[in-house]
Every structure is written in C-alpha cells, then in structure tokens.
mmCIF file of C-alpha atoms in Angstrom:
data_model
loop_
_atom_site.group_PDB
_atom_site.id
_atom_site.type_symbol
_atom_site.label_atom_id
_atom_site.label_comp_id
_atom_site.label_asym_id
_atom_site.label_seq_id
_atom_site.Cartn_x
_atom_site.Cartn_y
_atom_site.Cartn_z
ATOM 1 C CA MET A 1 0.000 0.000 0.000
ATOM 2 C CA VAL A 2 1.019 3.624 -0.459
ATOM 3 C CA LEU A 3 1.549 4.422 3.225
ATOM 4 C CA GLU A 4 3.687 1.315 3.666
ATOM 5 C CA ARG A 5 6.062 2.533 0.952
ATOM 6 C CA MET A 6 6.199 5.981 2.545
ATOM 7 C CA ILE A 7 7.596 4.652 5.835
ATOM 8 C CA ALA A 8 10.960 2.925 5.573
ATOM 9 C CA ALA A 9 12.189 0.241 7.955
ATOM 10 C CA THR A 10 15.043 2.455 9.136
ATOM 11 C CA GLN A 11 12.537 5.185 9.994
ATOM 12 C CA LEU A 12 10.539 2.746 12.118
ATOM 13 C CA LYS A 13 13.712 1.793 13.943
ATOM 14 C CA ASN A 14 15.175 5.271 14.422
ATOM 15 C CA GLN A 15 11.840 7.026 15.025
ATOM 16 C CA PRO A 16 9.725 4.552 17.024
ATOM 17 C CA ASP A 17 7.109 7.239 17.682
ATOM 18 C CA VAL A 18 6.054 6.672 14.058
ATOM 19 C CA ALA A 19 4.736 3.298 15.260
ATOM 20 C CA MET A 20 2.383 5.166 17.599
ATOM 21 C CA PHE A 21 1.000 7.073 14.614
ATOM 22 C CA ILE A 22 0.578 3.809 12.687
ATOM 23 C CA GLY A 23 -1.248 2.152 15.580
ATOM 24 C CA PHE A 24 -3.561 5.127 16.072
ATOM 25 C CA ILE A 25 -4.459 5.624 12.394
ATOM 26 C CA PHE A 26 -4.996 1.958 11.573
ATOM 27 C CA VAL A 27 -7.281 1.418 14.560
ATOM 28 C CA LEU A 28 -9.451 4.245 13.223
ATOM 29 C CA VAL A 29 -9.346 2.727 9.727
ATOM 30 C CA GLY A 30 -10.274 -0.691 11.140
ATOM 31 C CA PHE A 31 -13.150 0.820 13.094
ATOM 32 C CA ILE A 32 -14.596 2.732 10.130
ATOM 33 C CA THR A 33 -14.238 -0.231 7.762
ATOM 34 C CA SER A 34 -15.818 -2.719 10.157
ATOM 35 C CA PHE A 35 -18.634 -0.274 10.945
ATOM 36 C CA LEU A 36 -19.472 -0.030 7.247
ATOM 37 C CA ILE A 37 -19.112 -3.728 6.388
ATOM 38 C CA PHE A 38 -19.182 -5.930 9.521
ATOM 39 C CA VAL A 39 -21.578 -4.066 11.814
ATOM 40 C CA THR A 40 -22.859 -7.031 13.828
ATOM 41 C CA GLY A 41 -19.378 -8.428 14.422
ATOM 42 C CA MET A 42 -17.359 -5.243 14.360
ATOM 43 C CA SER A 43 -15.932 -5.637 17.882
ATOM 44 C CA VAL A 44 -13.702 -8.417 16.538
ATOM 45 C CA ALA A 45 -13.587 -7.300 12.899
ATOM 46 C CA MET A 46 -11.995 -3.947 13.723
ATOM 47 C CA ILE A 47 -9.271 -5.753 15.682
ATOM 48 C CA GLY A 48 -8.573 -8.115 12.794
ATOM 49 C CA LEU A 49 -8.623 -5.460 10.069
ATOM 50 C CA SER A 50 -6.403 -3.009 11.916
ATOM 51 C CA SER A 51 -3.985 -5.805 12.862
ATOM 52 C CA MET A 52 -3.682 -6.855 9.215
ATOM 53 C CA LEU A 53 -2.728 -3.289 8.296
ATOM 54 C CA MET A 54 0.000 -3.206 10.954
ATOM 55 C CA VAL A 55 1.619 -6.538 10.068
ATOM 56 C CA PRO A 56 3.707 -5.211 7.123
ATOM 57 C CA TYR A 57 5.378 -2.663 9.398
ATOM 58 C CA ALA A 58 6.191 -5.259 12.039
ATOM 59 C CA MET A 59 7.656 -7.418 9.269
ATOM 60 C CA LYS A 60 9.864 -4.510 8.253
ATOM 61 C CA ILE A 61 11.367 -4.389 11.736
ATOM 62 C CA LEU A 62 11.893 -8.158 11.815
ATOM 63 C CA ASN A 63 13.407 -8.256 8.322
ATOM 64 C CA LEU A 64 15.689 -5.346 9.125
ATOM 65 C CA GLU A 65 17.353 -7.394 11.856
ATOM 66 C CA LYS A 66 17.214 -10.769 10.127
ATOM 67 C CA SER A 67 20.779 -10.600 8.802
ATOM 68 C CA ARG A 68 22.289 -10.654 12.271
ATOM 69 C CA TYR A 69 20.834 -10.921 15.748
ATOM 70 C CA ARG A 70 20.970 -7.976 18.112
ATOM 71 C CA SER A 71 20.217 -8.564 21.762
ATOM 72 C CA VAL A 72 16.922 -7.059 22.883
ATOM 73 C CA PHE A 73 18.918 -5.324 25.599
ATOM 74 C CA SER A 74 20.999 -3.554 22.971
ATOM 75 C CA LYS A 75 20.228 0.024 21.960
ATOM 76 C CA GLU A 76 20.428 -1.138 18.347
ATOM 77 C CA ASN A 77 17.403 -3.418 18.708
ATOM 78 C CA GLY A 78 14.235 -1.609 17.644
ATOM 79 C CA ALA A 79 11.643 -4.341 18.297
ATOM 80 C CA VAL A 80 10.877 -3.415 21.910
ATOM 81 C CA LYS A 81 10.410 0.265 21.105
ATOM 82 C CA PHE A 82 8.325 -0.538 18.032
ATOM 83 C CA TYR A 83 5.882 -2.804 19.877
ATOM 84 C CA SER A 84 5.663 -0.391 22.826
ATOM 85 C CA PHE A 85 4.846 2.671 20.740
ATOM 86 C CA LEU A 86 2.502 0.654 18.529
ATOM 87 C CA PHE A 87 0.570 -0.550 21.571
ATOM 88 C CA PHE A 88 0.199 2.912 23.075
ATOM 89 C CA GLY A 89 -0.943 4.295 19.732
ATOM 90 C CA MET A 90 -3.632 1.611 19.540
ATOM 91 C CA ALA A 91 -4.701 2.086 23.170
ATOM 92 C CA PHE A 92 -4.974 5.856 22.702
ATOM 93 C CA ALA A 93 -7.162 5.396 19.618
ATOM 94 C CA TYR A 94 -9.504 3.003 21.451
ATOM 95 C CA THR A 95 -9.673 5.402 24.402
ATOM 96 C CA ILE A 96 -10.778 8.224 22.099
ATOM 97 C CA LEU A 97 -13.276 5.998 20.268
ATOM 98 C CA PHE A 98 -14.842 4.677 23.455
ATOM 99 C CA GLY A 99 -14.960 8.186 24.845
ATOM 100 C CA VAL A 100 -16.772 9.901 21.969
ATOM 101 C CA LEU A 101 -19.136 7.194 20.678
ATOM 102 C CA ASN A 102 -22.712 7.180 21.918
ATOM 103 C CA PRO A 103 -23.673 4.362 24.339
ATOM 104 C CA LYS A 104 -25.760 2.498 21.754
ATOM 105 C CA THR A 105 -22.880 2.346 19.267
ATOM 106 C CA LEU A 106 -20.475 1.295 22.028
ATOM 107 C CA GLN A 107 -22.518 -1.813 22.769
ATOM 108 C CA ILE A 108 -21.986 -2.905 19.161
ATOM 109 C CA ALA A 109 -18.452 -1.642 18.520
ATOM 110 C CA PHE A 110 -16.999 -3.074 21.757
ATOM 111 C CA LYS A 111 -19.402 -5.949 22.466
ATOM 112 C CA SER A 112 -16.740 -8.649 22.759
ATOM 113 C CA GLN A 113 -14.520 -6.496 24.977
ATOM 114 C CA LEU A 114 -17.395 -5.426 27.240
ATOM 115 C CA ASP A 115 -18.369 -9.079 27.713
ATOM 116 C CA ILE A 116 -14.786 -9.867 28.738
ATOM 117 C CA ILE A 117 -14.685 -6.995 31.230
ATOM 118 C CA GLY A 118 -18.173 -7.644 32.612
ATOM 119 C CA ALA A 119 -17.609 -10.882 34.544
ATOM 120 C CA PRO A 120 -14.404 -9.921 36.418
ATOM 121 C CA LEU A 121 -15.844 -6.477 37.140
ATOM 122 C CA ALA A 122 -19.001 -7.942 38.657
ATOM 123 C CA SER A 123 -17.074 -10.379 40.828
ATOM 124 C CA SER A 124 -14.569 -7.772 42.013
ATOM 125 C CA VAL A 125 -17.343 -5.354 42.983
ATOM 126 C CA ALA A 126 -19.260 -8.054 44.843
ATOM 127 C CA GLY A 127 -16.258 -9.501 46.675
ATOM 128 C CA ALA A 128 -14.151 -8.153 49.490
ATOM 129 C CA PHE A 129 -10.380 -8.316 49.831
ATOM 130 C CA ALA A 130 -10.494 -11.517 51.854
ATOM 131 C CA THR A 131 -12.405 -13.398 49.183
ATOM 132 C CA ASN A 132 -10.477 -12.025 46.219
ATOM 133 C CA TRP A 133 -7.696 -14.591 46.190
ATOM 134 C CA SER A 134 -9.775 -16.804 43.929
ATOM 135 C CA LEU A 135 -9.960 -13.808 41.594
ATOM 136 C CA PHE A 136 -6.178 -13.455 41.921
ATOM 137 C CA TYR A 137 -5.597 -17.014 40.705
ATOM 138 C CA GLN A 138 -8.092 -16.499 37.898
ATOM 139 C CA ILE A 139 -6.296 -13.334 36.784
ATOM 140 C CA ILE A 140 -2.905 -15.042 36.909
ATOM 141 C CA SER A 141 -4.210 -18.017 34.937
ATOM 142 C CA ASN A 142 -5.782 -15.835 32.245
ATOM 143 C CA ASN A 143 -2.754 -13.583 31.876
ATOM 144 C CA LEU A 144 -0.293 -16.478 31.763
ATOM 145 C CA THR A 145 -2.421 -18.001 29.010
ATOM 146 C CA ILE A 146 -2.162 -14.732 27.092
ATOM 147 C CA ILE A 147 1.617 -14.773 27.594
ATOM 148 C CA VAL A 148 1.880 -18.289 26.148
ATOM 149 C CA VAL A 149 -0.392 -17.421 23.210
ATOM 150 C CA LEU A 150 1.647 -14.295 22.455
ATOM 151 C CA ILE A 151 4.886 -16.273 22.431
ATOM 152 C CA LEU A 152 3.446 -19.040 20.249
ATOM 153 C CA LEU A 153 1.957 -16.595 17.746
ATOM 154 C CA SER A 154 5.200 -14.645 17.549
ATOM 155 C CA PHE A 155 7.220 -17.851 17.236
ATOM 156 C CA VAL A 156 5.057 -19.376 14.502
ATOM 157 C CA TYR A 157 4.187 -16.258 12.548
ATOM 158 C CA GLY A 158 6.659 -13.629 13.746
ATOM 159 C CA THR A 159 4.089 -10.829 13.869
ATOM 160 C CA GLY A 160 1.087 -12.893 14.952
ATOM 161 C CA SER A 161 1.165 -11.363 18.420
ATOM 162 C CA ILE A 162 -0.091 -8.040 17.035
ATOM 163 C CA PHE A 163 -3.684 -9.312 17.105
ATOM 164 C CA VAL A 164 -3.484 -10.157 20.821
ATOM 165 C CA LEU A 165 -1.731 -6.875 21.645
ATOM 166 C CA ASN A 166 -4.377 -5.044 19.634
ATOM 167 C CA TYR A 167 -7.201 -6.755 21.508
ATOM 168 C CA ASN A 168 -5.657 -5.914 24.880
ATOM 169 C CA ALA A 169 -5.160 -2.323 23.746
ATOM 170 C CA SER A 170 -8.915 -2.172 23.113
ATOM 171 C CA ILE A 171 -9.560 -3.412 26.665
ATOM 172 C CA ALA A 172 -7.300 -0.676 28.057
ATOM 173 C CA GLY A 173 -9.080 1.864 25.867
ATOM 174 C CA ILE A 174 -12.437 0.894 27.376
ATOM 175 C CA VAL A 175 -11.204 1.234 30.959
ATOM 176 C CA TYR A 176 -9.886 4.764 30.514
ATOM 177 C CA GLY A 177 -12.225 5.874 27.738
ATOM 178 C CA SER A 178 -15.261 5.252 29.938
ATOM 179 C CA ILE A 179 -14.409 8.397 31.921
ATOM 180 C CA LEU A 180 -14.525 10.550 28.813
ATOM 181 C CA ASN A 181 -17.703 8.828 27.658
ATOM 182 C CA ALA A 182 -19.437 9.502 30.977
ATOM 183 C CA PHE A 183 -18.365 13.149 30.780
ATOM 184 C CA ILE A 184 -19.683 13.595 27.218
ATOM 185 C CA TRP A 185 -22.826 11.443 27.306
ATOM 186 C CA GLY A 186 -23.578 11.336 31.015
ATOM 187 C CA GLY A 187 -23.931 8.201 33.076
ATOM 188 C CA ILE A 188 -21.479 6.354 35.296
ATOM 189 C CA PRO A 189 -17.999 5.191 34.174
ATOM 190 C CA LEU A 190 -17.343 1.446 34.157
ATOM 191 C CA PHE A 191 -14.743 2.052 36.848
ATOM 192 C CA ALA A 192 -15.377 4.702 39.513
ATOM 193 C CA TYR A 193 -11.644 5.166 40.140
ATOM 194 C CA PRO A 194 -9.862 4.058 36.957
ATOM 195 C CA TRP A 195 -6.494 5.407 38.114
ATOM 196 C CA LEU A 196 -6.491 2.674 40.763
ATOM 197 C CA TYR A 197 -6.218 0.157 37.936
ATOM 198 C CA LEU A 198 -3.351 1.979 36.243
ATOM 199 C CA PRO A 199 -0.507 0.273 38.209
ATOM 200 C CA HIS A 200 -1.547 -3.279 37.336
ATOM 201 C CA THR A 201 -2.449 -2.233 33.781
ATOM 202 C CA ILE A 202 1.091 -0.965 33.230
ATOM 203 C CA LEU A 203 2.588 -4.159 34.664
ATOM 204 C CA GLU A 204 0.412 -6.429 32.531
ATOM 205 C CA ILE A 205 0.956 -4.424 29.348
ATOM 206 C CA LEU A 206 4.701 -4.558 29.897
ATOM 207 C CA ALA A 207 4.443 -8.334 30.402
ATOM 208 C CA TYR A 208 2.549 -8.712 27.114
ATOM 209 C CA LEU A 209 5.088 -6.613 25.245
ATOM 210 C CA LEU A 210 7.996 -8.639 26.629
ATOM 211 C CA ALA A 211 6.238 -11.884 25.678
ATOM 212 C CA ALA A 212 5.629 -10.647 22.133
ATOM 213 C CA VAL A 213 9.279 -9.704 21.718
ATOM 214 C CA ALA A 214 10.405 -13.002 23.303
ATOM 215 C CA GLY A 215 8.432 -15.004 20.771
ATOM 216 C CA SER A 216 9.668 -12.937 17.842
ATOM 217 C CA ILE A 217 13.345 -13.429 18.714
ATOM 218 C CA LEU A 218 12.801 -17.165 19.208
ATOM 219 C CA SER A 219 11.500 -17.334 15.634
ATOM 220 C CA LYS A 220 14.846 -16.140 14.276
ATOM 221 C CA PRO A 221 17.181 -18.678 12.611
ATOM 222 C CA LEU A 222 19.221 -20.342 15.341
ATOM 223 C CA THR A 223 22.684 -19.957 13.874
ATOM 224 C CA LYS A 224 25.524 -21.298 15.967
ATOM 225 C CA ARG A 225 26.893 -17.800 16.399
ATOM 226 C CA TYR A 226 23.760 -16.335 18.007
ATOM 227 C CA LYS A 227 22.061 -19.445 19.426
ATOM 228 C CA SER A 228 23.133 -18.992 23.051
ATOM 229 C CA LEU A 229 22.377 -15.258 22.949
ATOM 230 C CA ILE A 230 18.876 -15.870 21.578
ATOM 231 C CA TYR A 231 18.123 -18.486 24.244
ATOM 232 C CA ARG A 232 19.449 -16.189 26.964
ATOM 233 C CA ASP A 233 17.348 -13.233 25.847
ATOM 234 C CA PHE A 234 14.241 -15.396 25.469
ATOM 235 C CA SER A 235 14.650 -16.898 28.947
ATOM 236 C CA LEU A 236 15.145 -13.494 30.563
ATOM 237 C CA LEU A 237 12.177 -11.954 28.757
ATOM 238 C CA PHE A 238 9.913 -14.908 29.523
ATOM 239 C CA ALA A 239 10.883 -14.903 33.205
ATOM 240 C CA ALA A 240 10.340 -11.147 33.418
ATOM 241 C CA ALA A 241 6.926 -11.460 31.740
ATOM 242 C CA VAL A 242 5.800 -14.168 34.189
ATOM 243 C CA LEU A 243 6.992 -12.164 37.202
ATOM 244 C CA LEU A 244 5.216 -9.048 35.945
ATOM 245 C CA VAL A 245 1.994 -11.028 35.463
ATOM 246 C CA ILE A 246 2.152 -12.344 39.037
ATOM 247 C CA LEU A 247 2.979 -8.902 40.428
ATOM 248 C CA GLY A 248 0.269 -7.304 38.305
ATOM 249 C CA GLY A 249 -2.317 -9.814 39.532
ATOM 250 C CA TYR A 250 -1.380 -9.148 43.150
ATOM 251 C CA VAL A 251 -1.597 -5.389 42.654
ATOM 252 C CA GLU A 252 -4.959 -5.754 40.895
ATOM 253 C CA VAL A 253 -6.625 -7.527 43.822
ATOM 254 C CA THR A 254 -5.022 -5.444 46.584
ATOM 255 C CA VAL A 255 -4.536 -1.797 45.574
ATOM 256 C CA PRO A 256 -8.127 -0.957 44.472
ATOM 257 C CA PHE A 257 -9.715 -2.706 47.466
ATOM 258 C CA ALA A 258 -7.256 -1.205 49.957
ATOM 259 C CA PHE A 259 -8.259 2.246 48.701
ATOM 260 C CA LEU A 260 -12.005 1.607 48.594
ATOM 261 C CA GLN A 261 -12.342 -0.045 52.002
#
C-alpha cells in the first residue's frame, strides 16, 4: 500500500514514535471499515482489520534485523520500542473511540470487549479483599495463558502477536475511555476510580510486550553464532513477563480494594 512505501524500515527503527501514529491511524481505519461492512461483528472485525494493516510494518522491523541478531537489551534493537509505541498508539485510539461514541454504538463496537470486562468487574465489585484470592488465581491463569499465546503466535508467525496486543489495547481503551464517555454522554464510568487500575495495567501491558518480543526473537534462525544469545534473551524476557503477570495480579486484587475499604 502507499503508506507502507512511505515509511521505511530504518525510519521505524530510528523514530519509534512513528509506530504510535501507525497504531492510532490503523485502529481508526479498522473501526470505520468494520462499521461499514461488519456491523454485527465489528468488535472483533476492527481488531482483525487493523492488525492486518500493521503486520507489514512489524515485518519490516523483523526483516531489518534478520541478517544478524541484536540482543533485545541492545540500543540497536528496535523491536521493543516498536511494539511499545505501537501498543500505546492503539490504546490511545480506542480510548478516544470509546470516549466519543454514543452508548448504543459502544454496545456494538466493543461488544466482545465489554463481555470480557463484565464478569471480572461484577465479581470484584461483589467480593471483598479476603475473598479475592480466587480472583487473583483467575487473573494469573488468564494472563499467563495470554503470555503463552503471544509467544506461540510470535514464534510461529513472527508478527502474529499483534492481534493479541491489539485486543488488549482495546480493553485498556475501554477502561480509561469510559471516563470521557461519561463526561460527554452522562452516566457512570465502568470504573469509579480508573487510576487505581493503572498500576496493574502498566505491569500487565509490559508483560505482554515482553512476551511478544520473546516469541519474535525465538523465531529467528538459530545460527551457531547467536544461538546462546537468543536463548538467553528469550529466557530473561519470559521470566520477566511471568513475574510481571504475578505482580500485576497481586496489585490488581489489593490496591483498588485497599483504597475503597
């Protein structure tokens, strides 16, 4: 496509903020396209369409570093920055969309995401801190599953993790966009104190990003020269992602309830 040719791989690497622009614009394109064509299933269609548009740019980053492996802890590696800026661009777009759309349209555009949020939200509101350890284990289990899926998708397809990152960006957009929506259209936000959920959101997002990068580096050709370095980086990233998920789950079931009690 025309925009793909306008943005070179070196520009994505040296100016990672361009990835934020890509994430933001393509989420809007995915939303508009799915609204016009896939209205009844647009909550998933907009994720799929926007992810497809982002894949070529992720491939550019991967192909740029295919000739030789650079450690993810090296300043020369652009994958971590690319995925991070891409995610925040997507999350910002979903926040704006959820904030400005009328409630009726929201129920269609974000149906799948609202269903996902609904059950944990209901249980967390009904339960007290003492009974929330079952919720803690549920959160850990779900997030570890996402970590494994991200790694497998990145390993098999290289850029397959973009779909999962995109979907989680839409969840984050709902949480923080609900404040803007309540301000514009009236009503009550989904979360009365959304900033209380910011600490665990940051931890979980970081875990997802590390898992996506871990899977992508594992998909690289295991030449004898870089084999040990690739395994080392993967192990460190995977361990960090798991620890962040556990820490994020603990923060999620303690911080909000400690404040609200």
